[in-house]
Amino acid sequence: VKSGHVKRGYMHELRGVIDREKAVIGVLITMEPPTKNMNEEVLMGGFYESKTWDKKYTRLQILTIEEIMSGKGIDMPPINQVNATFIKAQKEQAKGDKGKQSDLSF
């Protein structure tokens, strides 16, 4: 989140952070509209491709407070579908347990 005069360097720093942290998408929230150079940096940041949704999302995104207040959000796969590709492990029950919680005395 940045206030005051925004500049291209913020996007370059954000790209470094998402690369270092192996994040899929990074978002800069600002009070001012992005500059032309900032928008160029967004395109240089590349895309995340969701195979589940068959859609590409820019890895770097910029949202202004005005856009957020107008209802615009982060362009990303639906949050409730994020774990859709993971297989959940089956719960196992210990022999003789018969569904009862074990006594955890210390």
Coordinates of C-alpha atoms in Angstrom, one line a residue:
V1 CA 0.0 0.0 0.0
K2 CA 1.5 3.3 -1.1
S3 CA 0.3 6.9 -0.7
G4 CA 1.8 10.1 -2.1
H5 CA 3.5 10.2 -5.4
V6 CA 3.7 6.7 -7.0
K7 CA 6.4 5.6 -9.3
R8 CA 7.6 2.7 -11.5
G9 CA 10.2 1.6 -8.8
Y10 CA 7.3 0.4 -6.6
M11 CA 6.2 -2.1 -9.2
H12 CA 9.8 -3.3 -9.8
E13 CA 10.1 -3.8 -6.0
L14 CA 6.8 -5.7 -5.9
R15 CA 7.9 -8.0 -8.8
G16 CA 11.1 -8.8 -6.8
V17 CA 9.0 -9.7 -3.7
I18 CA 6.6 -12.0 -5.6
D19 CA 9.5 -13.7 -7.3
R20 CA 11.4 -14.1 -4.0
E21 CA 8.4 -15.4 -2.1
K22 CA 7.2 -17.5 -5.0
A23 CA 3.8 -15.8 -5.0
V24 CA 1.5 -16.0 -7.9
I25 CA 0.1 -12.5 -7.8
G26 CA 1.1 -9.2 -6.2
V27 CA -1.1 -6.1 -5.8
L28 CA -0.1 -2.5 -5.2
I29 CA -2.8 -0.4 -3.6
T30 CA -2.4 3.3 -4.1
M31 CA -4.2 6.6 -3.7
E32 CA -3.1 7.9 -7.1
P33 CA -3.7 6.5 -10.6
P34 CA -0.7 4.5 -11.9
T35 CA 1.7 6.2 -14.3
K36 CA 2.3 4.9 -17.9
N37 CA 5.7 3.5 -16.7
M38 CA 4.0 1.6 -13.9
N39 CA 1.5 0.1 -16.4
E40 CA 4.5 -1.0 -18.5
E41 CA 6.0 -2.7 -15.5
V42 CA 2.8 -4.6 -15.0
L43 CA 3.0 -6.1 -18.4
M44 CA 6.7 -6.9 -17.9
G45 CA 5.7 -8.9 -14.8
G46 CA 4.1 -11.6 -16.8
F47 CA 1.0 -13.7 -16.3
Y48 CA -0.3 -16.4 -14.1
E49 CA -2.2 -19.0 -16.1
S50 CA -5.0 -20.8 -14.2
K51 CA -5.5 -24.2 -15.9
T52 CA -8.7 -24.7 -13.8
W53 CA -10.3 -21.5 -15.1
D54 CA -8.5 -21.4 -18.5
K55 CA -7.6 -17.8 -17.9
K56 CA -4.5 -15.6 -17.6
Y57 CA -4.1 -13.1 -14.8
T58 CA -1.4 -10.4 -14.7
R59 CA 1.1 -11.3 -11.9
L60 CA 1.4 -7.6 -11.0
Q61 CA -1.7 -5.6 -10.5
I62 CA -2.5 -2.0 -9.4
L63 CA -5.6 -1.0 -7.6
T64 CA -6.5 2.6 -6.6
I65 CA -8.5 3.3 -3.5
E66 CA -11.1 4.8 -5.8
E67 CA -11.4 1.5 -7.7
I68 CA -11.7 -0.5 -4.5
M69 CA -14.4 1.9 -3.3
S70 CA -16.2 1.4 -6.6
G71 CA -16.2 -2.4 -6.1
K72 CA -13.2 -3.4 -8.2
G73 CA -11.2 -6.2 -6.7
I74 CA -8.1 -8.3 -7.5
D75 CA -8.2 -10.1 -10.8
M76 CA -7.6 -13.7 -9.6
P77 CA -9.3 -17.1 -9.6
P78 CA -12.3 -17.3 -7.2
I79 CA -11.0 -17.5 -3.6
N80 CA -13.4 -20.4 -2.7
Q81 CA -11.8 -22.4 -5.5
V82 CA -8.2 -22.0 -4.6
N83 CA -7.8 -25.4 -3.1
A84 CA -9.8 -27.2 -5.7
T85 CA -6.8 -28.9 -7.2
F86 CA -5.6 -30.5 -3.9
I87 CA -6.7 -34.0 -2.9
K88 CA -7.7 -34.3 0.8
A89 CA -6.3 -37.2 2.8
Q90 CA -8.7 -39.7 4.2
K91 CA -9.1 -39.7 8.0
E92 CA -7.9 -42.8 9.6
Q93 CA -9.1 -44.4 12.8
A94 CA -6.9 -46.3 15.2
K95 CA -7.7 -50.0 15.7
G96 CA -10.1 -50.4 18.6
D97 CA -10.9 -46.7 18.7
K98 CA -14.5 -47.2 17.4
G99 CA -14.9 -43.4 16.9
K100 CA -14.2 -42.3 20.5
Q101 CA -11.8 -39.6 21.3
S102 CA -8.7 -40.9 23.1
D103 CA -7.8 -39.9 26.6
L104 CA -4.9 -37.4 26.4
S105 CA -3.8 -37.4 30.0
F106 CA -0.5 -35.8 30.8

